[in-house]
Amino acid sequence: MTWQLKMVELGSSLVTYSVLTLLTVMLANWFYKRRQKVLLIEQIPGPKALPILGNALEVNVEPRDLFQVISGGSYIWSQITPLMRVWAGPFPLIQLFKCSVVEGLDVTSNIGKLRLSACARAMPLGILNTKFFQRVVGGLGIVGGVLRVWLGVRPMVLISLPNQVEVILSSNKHLDKSRDYTFLHPWLGTGLLTSTGSKWHSRRKMLTPAFHFKILEDFLEVFNSQSTKMVEKLAKKADGQRFDIFPYITLCTLDVICETAMGVNIKAQDNSDSDYVKAVYRIGALVQQRQARPWLQSDLLYRLIGSSKEHDACLKILHGFSYGTIRSRRIEFQKEKTNKLAKHMDDEIIGKKRRLAFLDLLLEYSEEGRGLSDEDIREEVDTFMFEGHDTTAAAINWSLYLLGCHPEIQARVHEELDMIFSSPDQPVTMAELREMKLTENCIKEALRLFSSVPFLARELQEEAVIDNYRIPEGTTVMVVTYRLHRDPDQFPDPERFDPDRFLPENVSKRHPYAYVPFSAGPRNCIGQKFALMEEKILLSSILRKYRAESCTRREDLRLLGELILRPENGNTVKLFPRV
């Protein structure tokens, strides 16, 4: 019996020893791989980092200052390198900024390290104002457009050269969005914006027909009716008084996206205080707040000290509206199918039905047994809502702002519109849209200077090589479009507003990844044609009726980079009726 007990004890000891040995080996392997990753990341130039904290203290700012911090820091380093490396917790993030690489620079040399260290000491990142944003964005130019920063033990690499951006955006391997997008999951789930792998591929293929040319043409009625209502609202302000036009345009785009996505007119322009409208605005601010504050990124801490109750209340309103619409439309869909009324509908009714193409397409797929539940449909509808109103509103506002700063270009747009339209109240057709060459180029130039989405972030699933820098798997790489679009090699005199940059002969001279307001490559924006159509119609509707003057000088602008890029104090303009 004693012998048996000793054997049991020996066996137990061996198991314990084996488990401890295995854990030790696994831990050693983790530290080894971690060390290898750190060594690779540290080859990329960037500011000095504290142990554990990294550069987190420099970016621990109010959400309204975060864009200035990230962009401003890149300004310093674009003068040093085309990439920037940052550590944010245990994960690396890399930003890309510039369009050309300084040849012959050896960033691993002692001289290179001394230069980088000296620059880091001379221009610290902890500047919480607009100049900081300018420094960070501009900082990617001296050495070639790359910058590394540590946020805690998490490295981030920022890039801004077209050839660097092409490596990431053109790849079929680097398709996963950064982990910061996970804070959108409670609202959007894993729809087209946030999904990865096979789910993303199947959803992208499934949704592409919803943005077919013919479907988009059927949305013109919505674009025209909602823009007419917006212009009527603006008539009360068109007497030369100063006012913020941003919310007027945003409410219009919200009406447009609700009606085109779900066939529901929420009348946001008539009732901006509705629970749904307020929830849409508030949820975006809460997501941005959580992204910007590391201590709120833990679900547990967010429940304890964050705004989780308000966040959940917004979700209840938003999801309730979406589910209610889906259920109602599914009932209608079934009735039409049962009664077989479709064969007897005239062309006008069919045309009106097709305005529901986005939701109808998903319901049709669901009926065909493609595995789409109401939850799946809700994810895509909410994603379309999220991506389709704020970004478009920002583009229209920036276009109007820049035209208000440049009356000579606005006069050219007025001349173009007067030649196309016989009346300022004439509905826009596809034929007129195609004729708005200058108007379209003004929008594109506005998106160059002020991209609605100022950063594009991807999480590497395997190692990438950019300008001889090996960027390891798990690193977050951030494309800084704000800096990319200001590369003087691609856009001479980059701060000048010049719509002629987008004449065909000028576009052909540029690198294909020098301009990416809608991202690029296999994961580009599926709705960019929809967005440009809407932007042209809404902007032209305003300018056919009014002349705009901007009340804020470019040098006085303070940019607010939340989920979209907007002026912190709104878009204050004066409108005057055109005679």
C-alpha positions as a printed Julia matrix, in Angstrom:
579×3 Matrix{Float64}:
   0.0    0.0     0.0
   2.86   2.34    0.89
   4.49   1.49   -2.42
   1.3    2.34   -4.28
   0.98   5.69   -2.49
   4.56   6.53   -3.38
   3.86   5.71   -7.01
   0.78   7.97   -6.96
   2.82  10.78   -5.4
   5.57  10.26   -7.95
   3.04  10.32  -10.77
   1.47  13.48   -9.38
   4.89  15.12   -9.12
   5.72  14.15  -12.68
   2.45  15.64  -13.92
   3.07  18.84  -11.97
   6.64  19.01  -13.24
   5.49  18.39  -16.82
   2.82  21.08  -16.6
   5.26  23.6   -15.11
   7.85  22.71  -17.74
   5.29  23.14  -20.51
   4.14  26.48  -19.12
   7.75  27.63  -18.78
   8.5   26.64  -22.37
   5.34  28.35  -23.62
   6.15  31.5   -21.64
   9.74  31.5   -22.85
   8.53  31.04  -26.41
   6.1   33.94  -26.0
   8.82  36.21  -24.6
  11.18  35.17  -27.4
   8.61  35.95  -30.1
   7.68  39.16  -28.32
  11.33  40.17  -28.18
  11.73  39.46  -31.9
   8.69  41.63  -32.64
  10.02  44.48  -30.48
  13.41  44.33  -32.21
  11.72  44.59  -35.61
   9.43  47.43  -34.54
  12.29  49.37  -32.97
  14.02  49.5   -36.36
  11.27  51.89  -37.44
  11.9   55.48  -36.37
   9.7   57.03  -33.73
   9.75  58.94  -30.45
  11.26  57.55  -27.25
   8.9   55.47  -25.16
   8.59  54.85  -21.42
   8.64  51.27  -20.06
   5.15  49.73  -19.96
   3.44  53.07  -20.73
   5.18  53.63  -24.04
   3.94  56.93  -25.55
   0.49  56.51  -24.02
   0.8   59.65  -21.88
   1.31  61.78  -24.97
  -1.97  60.62  -26.49
  -3.95  60.56  -23.24
  -6.0   63.58  -24.25
  -9.61  64.56  -24.68
 -11.24  62.97  -27.73
 -11.41  66.36  -29.42
  -7.61  66.62  -29.18
  -6.81  63.1   -30.37
  -6.75  63.93  -34.06
  -4.41  66.85  -33.44
  -2.15  64.57  -31.41
  -1.94  61.82  -34.01
  -1.75  64.13  -37.0
   0.51  66.63  -35.34
   2.97  64.02  -34.21
   3.18  62.71  -37.7
   4.09  66.17  -38.88
   7.31  65.99  -36.9
   8.2   62.57  -38.13
   7.27  63.02  -41.78
  10.23  65.33  -41.75
  12.21  62.31  -40.59
  10.68  59.18  -42.09
   7.8   57.93  -44.27
   6.62  55.52  -41.59
   5.89  56.05  -37.93
   5.85  53.32  -35.27
   3.75  53.61  -32.09
   3.28  51.18  -29.19
  -0.29  50.94  -27.85
  -0.42  48.25  -25.2
   1.18  44.99  -26.43
   0.26  45.66  -30.04
   2.15  47.62  -32.71
   0.57  50.28  -34.89
   2.28  51.76  -37.93
   1.24  54.97  -39.69
   2.05  55.73  -43.34
   2.32  59.36  -44.36
   4.31  60.4   -47.39
   4.57  59.7   -51.12
   8.32  59.39  -51.69
  11.12  57.78  -49.76
  14.44  59.49  -49.08
  16.98  57.2   -50.69
  20.08  55.95  -48.95
  18.85  56.45  -45.39
  20.01  53.73  -43.01
  17.75  54.08  -39.99
  19.58  51.27  -38.21
  22.87  53.14  -38.24
  24.17  54.93  -35.17
  23.92  58.25  -36.97
  20.32  57.53  -37.89
  19.48  56.68  -34.29
  21.16  59.83  -33.01
  19.26  61.95  -35.47
  15.98  60.36  -34.5
  16.68  60.66  -30.79
  17.68  64.29  -31.14
  14.51  65.04  -33.05
  12.39  63.27  -30.46
  13.93  65.38  -27.7
  13.66  68.6   -29.67
  10.02  68.12  -30.66
   8.11  66.18  -27.98
   4.7   64.75  -28.75
   2.95  66.12  -25.67
   1.5   69.23  -27.28
  -2.25  69.38  -26.9
  -3.21  71.85  -29.6
  -3.66  72.11  -33.34
   0.05  72.61  -33.95
   0.64  69.21  -32.39
  -1.59  67.65  -35.03
   0.33  69.46  -37.73
   3.65  68.31  -36.27
   2.67  64.67  -36.12
   1.25  64.6   -39.63
   4.1   66.58  -41.1
   6.75  64.65  -39.21
   6.65  61.79  -41.66
   8.44  63.63  -44.44
  12.11  64.02  -43.55
  13.15  60.43  -43.87
  10.44  58.77  -45.87
   6.93  58.7   -44.37
   6.97  56.08  -41.6
   6.64  56.63  -37.87
   6.51  54.25  -34.9
   4.84  55.07  -31.59
   4.28  52.96  -28.48
   0.93  53.16  -26.67
   1.82  51.23  -23.56
   3.36  48.02  -24.88
   1.36  48.21  -28.09
   3.32  49.44  -31.13
   1.62  51.38  -33.92
   3.19  52.19  -37.27
   1.95  55.13  -39.33
   2.6   55.35  -43.07
   1.98  58.03  -45.7
   3.73  57.27  -49.0
   1.71  55.91  -51.96
   4.08  53.02  -52.54
   3.82  52.11  -48.83
   0.06  52.52  -48.77
  -0.21  50.28  -51.82
   1.53  47.44  -49.96
  -1.24  47.43  -47.35
  -4.39  48.46  -49.21
  -3.81  46.48  -52.42
  -3.13  43.24  -50.56
  -5.6   40.39  -50.27
  -3.81  39.36  -47.08
  -3.99  42.59  -45.06
  -7.77  42.95  -45.04
  -8.57  42.92  -41.31
  -9.55  46.24  -39.75
  -7.7   47.29  -36.59
  -8.89  46.24  -33.14
 -10.25  49.78  -32.6
 -13.18  48.81  -34.81
 -14.29  46.28  -32.19
 -15.88  49.14  -30.24
 -18.37  49.41  -33.11
 -19.4   45.77  -32.72
 -22.17  46.4   -30.16
 -23.84  48.72  -32.68
 -22.87  47.3   -36.09
 -22.06  43.71  -35.2
 -19.75  42.12  -37.76
 -21.23  43.57  -40.92
 -19.36  44.58  -44.05
 -17.34  47.29  -42.29
 -16.09  45.24  -39.35
 -16.18  41.6   -40.5
 -13.13  39.58  -41.55
 -12.23  36.46  -43.49
 -14.84  34.37  -45.28
 -17.74  36.33  -43.78
 -16.42  39.58  -45.25
 -15.79  37.97  -48.67
 -19.29  36.47  -48.86
 -21.0   39.66  -47.65
 -19.04  41.83  -50.09
 -20.01  39.59  -52.99
 -23.62  39.49  -51.82
 -24.01  43.27  -51.38
 -22.26  44.45  -54.54
 -25.46  44.2   -56.69
 -27.18  46.66  -54.31
 -24.9   49.39  -55.7
 -25.43  48.58  -59.37
 -25.79  51.58  -61.69
 -29.52  50.97  -62.26
 -30.23  50.68  -58.54
 -28.38  53.93  -57.87
 -30.36  55.67  -60.6
 -33.58  54.72  -58.83
 -32.37  56.59  -55.73
 -32.37  59.93  -57.59
 -35.94  60.61  -56.49
 -34.9   60.42  -52.84
 -31.8   62.57  -53.39
 -33.86  65.23  -55.16
 -36.76  65.33  -52.71
 -34.58  65.5   -49.6
 -32.23  68.12  -51.1
 -35.27  70.23  -52.01
 -36.41  70.12  -48.41
 -32.9   71.11  -47.22
 -32.79  74.09  -49.58
 -36.2   75.2   -48.29
 -34.89  75.04  -44.72
 -31.84  77.08  -45.71
 -34.03  79.8   -47.25
 -34.77  81.08  -43.75
 -31.04  81.7   -43.24
 -30.18  83.02  -46.69
 -30.12  86.7   -45.8
 -26.44  87.13  -45.07
 -26.59  86.08  -41.41
 -23.84  83.9   -39.97
 -24.92  80.36  -39.09
 -23.57  76.82  -38.86
 -24.72  74.92  -41.94
 -23.2   71.6   -40.86
 -26.27  70.26  -39.0
 -28.61  71.18  -41.87
 -26.59  69.07  -44.29
 -26.15  66.24  -41.78
 -29.89  65.94  -41.15
 -30.5   65.86  -44.89
 -27.99  63.04  -45.43
 -29.55  61.15  -42.52
 -32.96  61.39  -44.2
 -31.42  60.22  -47.47
 -29.67  57.21  -46.0
 -32.69  56.05  -44.01
 -34.97  56.23  -47.03
 -32.53  54.59  -49.44
 -31.41  51.89  -47.02
 -34.74  50.96  -45.47
 -37.44  52.83  -47.36
 -38.36  54.82  -44.24
 -38.56  58.6   -44.18
 -37.67  59.49  -40.6
 -38.09  63.23  -41.34
 -34.93  64.15  -39.46
 -34.95  67.59  -41.11
 -38.35  68.27  -39.57
 -37.66  66.65  -36.2
 -34.01  66.84  -35.21
 -34.96  66.12  -31.59
 -36.3   62.63  -32.3
 -34.89  59.85  -30.16
 -33.46  58.1   -33.21
 -31.61  61.17  -34.52
 -30.17  61.94  -31.08
 -29.12  58.3   -30.61
 -27.28  58.27  -33.96
 -25.29  61.35  -32.97
 -24.6   60.24  -29.42
 -23.47  56.68  -30.19
 -20.72  58.0   -32.46
 -19.38  60.27  -29.73
 -19.43  57.43  -27.18
 -17.54  55.07  -29.49
 -14.9   57.74  -30.14
 -14.58  58.41  -26.41
 -13.94  54.73  -25.72
 -11.39  54.44  -28.52
  -9.46  57.42  -27.17
  -9.32  56.37  -23.5
  -7.39  53.14  -22.85
  -8.91  52.61  -19.4
 -12.4   52.42  -20.97
 -11.45  49.71  -23.46
 -11.97  46.9   -20.97
 -15.63  45.82  -21.01
 -15.58  45.43  -17.23
 -14.12  48.87  -16.57
 -16.46  50.44  -19.11
 -19.37  48.96  -17.19
 -18.01  50.25  -13.89
 -16.72  53.73  -14.73
 -17.72  54.4   -18.33
 -20.88  55.53  -20.08
 -22.18  52.02  -20.66
 -25.74  52.82  -19.53
 -26.05  55.69  -21.99
 -24.37  53.56  -24.66
 -26.84  50.71  -24.1
 -29.78  53.11  -24.14
 -28.68  54.4   -27.56
 -28.29  50.83  -28.82
 -31.79  49.96  -27.67
 -33.22  52.84  -29.72
 -31.1   52.18  -32.81
 -31.54  48.41  -32.88
 -35.22  48.7   -32.05
 -35.77  50.97  -35.04
 -33.81  48.71  -37.39
 -35.47  45.48  -36.25
 -38.91  47.08  -36.43
 -38.31  48.2   -40.01
 -36.96  44.79  -41.02
 -39.96  42.98  -39.54
 -42.44  45.33  -41.23
 -40.74  45.03  -44.6
 -40.51  41.22  -44.26
 -44.29  41.06  -43.72
 -44.85  43.2   -46.83
 -42.38  41.06  -48.74
 -44.28  37.9   -47.81
 -47.64  39.43  -48.75
 -46.37  40.44  -52.16
 -44.91  37.0   -52.68
 -48.11  35.23  -51.6
 -50.49  37.41  -53.6
 -48.15  37.47  -56.58
 -48.91  41.11  -57.17
 -45.52  41.87  -58.66
 -46.63  40.76  -62.15
 -49.46  43.29  -62.14
 -47.54  46.27  -60.83
 -46.94  49.05  -63.3
 -43.48  50.43  -63.97
 -43.93  53.37  -61.63
 -44.7   51.16  -58.65
 -41.82  48.86  -59.5
 -39.56  51.89  -59.62
 -40.67  52.95  -56.16
 -40.1   49.46  -54.82
 -36.57  49.42  -56.09
 -35.69  52.31  -53.82
 -35.73  49.65  -51.11
 -33.16  47.63  -53.03
 -30.63  47.46  -50.2
 -33.03  46.02  -47.63
 -35.04  44.12  -50.26
 -31.93  42.43  -51.58
 -31.07  41.16  -48.11
 -34.62  39.95  -47.52
 -34.6   38.2   -50.88
 -31.35  36.44  -50.03
 -32.86  35.46  -46.69
 -35.9   33.95  -48.44
 -33.61  32.04  -50.79
 -32.05  30.26  -47.83
 -28.65  31.94  -47.88
 -28.45  31.93  -44.11
 -29.29  35.58  -43.44
 -31.13  36.05  -40.16
 -32.79  39.28  -39.05
 -29.64  39.9   -37.0
 -27.46  39.58  -40.12
 -29.71  41.95  -42.04
 -29.72  44.39  -39.14
 -25.91  44.42  -39.11
 -25.74  45.45  -42.76
 -28.54  47.99  -42.55
 -26.96  49.66  -39.51
 -23.55  49.57  -41.22
 -24.99  51.33  -44.26
 -26.61  53.89  -41.96
 -23.37  54.49  -40.07
 -21.11  54.77  -43.11
 -23.53  56.63  -45.33
 -24.62  59.81  -43.59
 -21.82  61.41  -41.52
 -19.09  60.85  -44.11
 -21.23  62.27  -46.9
 -22.3   65.24  -44.8
 -18.66  66.01  -44.01
 -17.68  65.89  -47.69
 -20.46  68.3   -48.68
 -19.62  70.66  -45.82
 -15.91  70.73  -46.64
 -16.72  71.35  -50.31
 -19.02  74.23  -49.44
 -16.5   75.62  -46.96
 -13.66  75.67  -49.49
 -15.85  77.15  -52.22
 -16.9   79.81  -49.72
 -13.21  80.61  -49.19
 -12.58  80.8   -52.95
 -15.31  82.9   -54.62
 -13.54  82.79  -57.99
 -13.87  78.99  -58.11
 -17.43  79.15  -56.76
 -18.27  81.5   -59.65
 -17.0   78.86  -62.09
 -19.23  76.26  -60.44
 -22.22  78.62  -60.66
 -21.49  79.07  -64.36
 -21.33  75.31  -64.91
 -24.61  74.72  -63.08
 -26.36  77.54  -64.95
 -25.34  75.95  -68.24
 -26.63  72.52  -67.18
 -29.93  73.48  -65.53
 -32.67  75.67  -66.96
 -34.12  76.23  -63.48
 -32.68  76.12  -59.93
 -35.6   73.85  -58.99
 -35.06  71.35  -61.8
 -34.65  67.77  -60.53
 -31.27  66.22  -61.23
 -31.06  63.27  -63.61
 -28.15  60.99  -64.45
 -27.5   63.07  -67.57
 -27.01  66.25  -65.51
 -24.87  64.4   -63.0
 -22.49  63.37  -65.76
 -22.18  67.0   -66.89
 -21.12  68.3   -63.45
 -17.4   67.92  -64.16
 -16.15  70.94  -62.2
 -18.57  70.35  -59.33
 -17.3   66.78  -59.01
 -13.67  67.91  -59.12
 -14.36  70.43  -56.34
 -15.73  67.63  -54.16
 -12.72  65.44  -54.92
 -10.32  68.26  -54.08
 -12.19  68.92  -50.83
 -11.81  65.23  -49.97
  -8.11  65.48  -50.71
  -7.64  68.32  -48.24
 -10.14  67.08  -45.67
 -10.9   63.38  -46.09
 -14.06  62.42  -44.26
 -12.14  59.47  -42.79
  -8.69  60.82  -41.83
  -7.11  57.47  -40.9
  -7.36  53.93  -42.32
  -6.18  51.2   -39.95
  -5.43  47.53  -40.64
  -4.34  44.72  -38.33
  -1.6   42.64  -39.96
  -2.31  38.91  -40.01
   1.16  38.21  -41.35
   4.44  40.08  -41.69
   4.59  42.96  -44.19
   7.68  44.6   -45.68
   7.54  48.33  -46.33
  10.66  50.13  -47.55
  12.86  47.36  -46.12
  11.18  47.63  -42.71
   9.82  44.27  -41.54
   6.52  44.9   -39.78
   5.48  41.83  -37.77
   2.15  40.07  -37.59
  -0.26  41.63  -35.09
   0.92  45.18  -35.76
  -1.65  47.89  -36.42
  -0.71  49.84  -39.53
  -2.38  53.22  -39.92
  -2.6   55.07  -43.23
  -2.68  58.81  -42.49
  -4.65  60.1   -45.47
  -4.4   63.66  -44.18
  -0.65  63.52  -44.76
  -0.74  61.23  -47.8
  -2.92  63.74  -49.65
  -0.48  66.55  -48.89
   2.65  65.07  -50.43
   4.14  67.84  -52.6
   5.64  65.24  -54.94
   2.11  64.19  -55.89
   0.24  67.43  -55.21
   2.42  70.53  -55.78
   1.54  73.41  -53.45
  -0.57  70.9   -51.48
  -2.49  73.35  -49.27
  -3.9   75.2   -52.28
  -7.5   74.4   -53.22
  -7.29  73.52  -56.91
 -10.06  71.37  -58.46
  -8.08  71.16  -61.71
  -5.83  68.61  -59.99
  -8.56  66.13  -60.93
  -8.62  66.8   -64.63
  -7.86  63.5   -66.41
  -4.46  64.64  -67.66
  -3.37  65.5   -64.1
  -4.79  62.37  -62.47
  -2.88  60.17  -64.92
   0.44  61.57  -63.66
  -0.1   60.5   -60.04
   0.57  57.28  -58.2
  -2.7   55.28  -58.04
  -2.48  55.17  -54.23
  -1.7   58.88  -53.74
  -5.41  59.66  -53.28
  -7.57  57.27  -51.23
 -10.56  59.12  -49.67
 -12.66  55.97  -50.09
  -9.79  53.64  -49.23
  -8.54  51.5   -52.13
  -7.89  47.94  -53.18
 -10.16  44.96  -52.44
 -11.58  46.55  -49.29
 -12.42  49.94  -50.77
 -15.73  51.65  -50.01
 -18.54  49.73  -51.69
 -20.77  52.82  -51.64
 -18.44  55.43  -53.12
 -20.52  55.92  -56.3
 -23.62  56.32  -54.16
 -21.8   58.87  -52.0
 -20.48  60.93  -54.91
 -23.92  61.04  -56.54
 -25.5   62.27  -53.31
 -22.75  64.82  -52.72
 -23.08  66.28  -56.2
 -26.86  66.57  -55.96
 -26.94  68.13  -52.49
 -24.06  70.55  -53.17
 -25.46  71.6   -56.54
 -28.92  72.11  -55.02
 -27.45  74.63  -52.58
 -25.28  76.43  -55.14
 -28.03  76.69  -57.75
 -29.99  78.79  -55.25
 -27.35  80.52  -53.14
 -23.91  82.05  -53.04
 -21.87  81.0   -49.99
 -19.25  82.89  -47.99
 -17.16  81.07  -45.39
 -16.69  82.9   -42.1
 -13.63  80.97  -40.86
 -10.2   81.42  -42.4
  -8.19  78.33  -43.24
  -5.47  79.31  -40.78
  -8.06  79.56  -37.97
  -9.53  76.09  -38.53
  -9.31  73.61  -35.67
  -9.92  70.09  -36.87
 -11.87  67.57  -34.85
 -10.98  64.0   -35.8
 -13.62  61.74  -34.28
 -15.15  58.99  -36.39
 -15.04  61.56  -39.19
 -13.01  64.73  -39.74
 -15.0   67.88  -39.06
 -14.33  71.5   -38.05
 -14.49  71.72  -34.26
 -16.67  74.82  -34.3
 -18.88  73.81  -37.2
 -19.07  75.28  -40.68
 -20.1   78.89  -40.2
 -21.2   80.49  -43.47
 -23.26  83.3   -44.92
 -25.74  82.48  -47.67
 -27.05  84.99  -50.21
 -29.81  84.34  -52.77
 -28.49  84.29  -56.31
 -30.01  86.96  -58.51
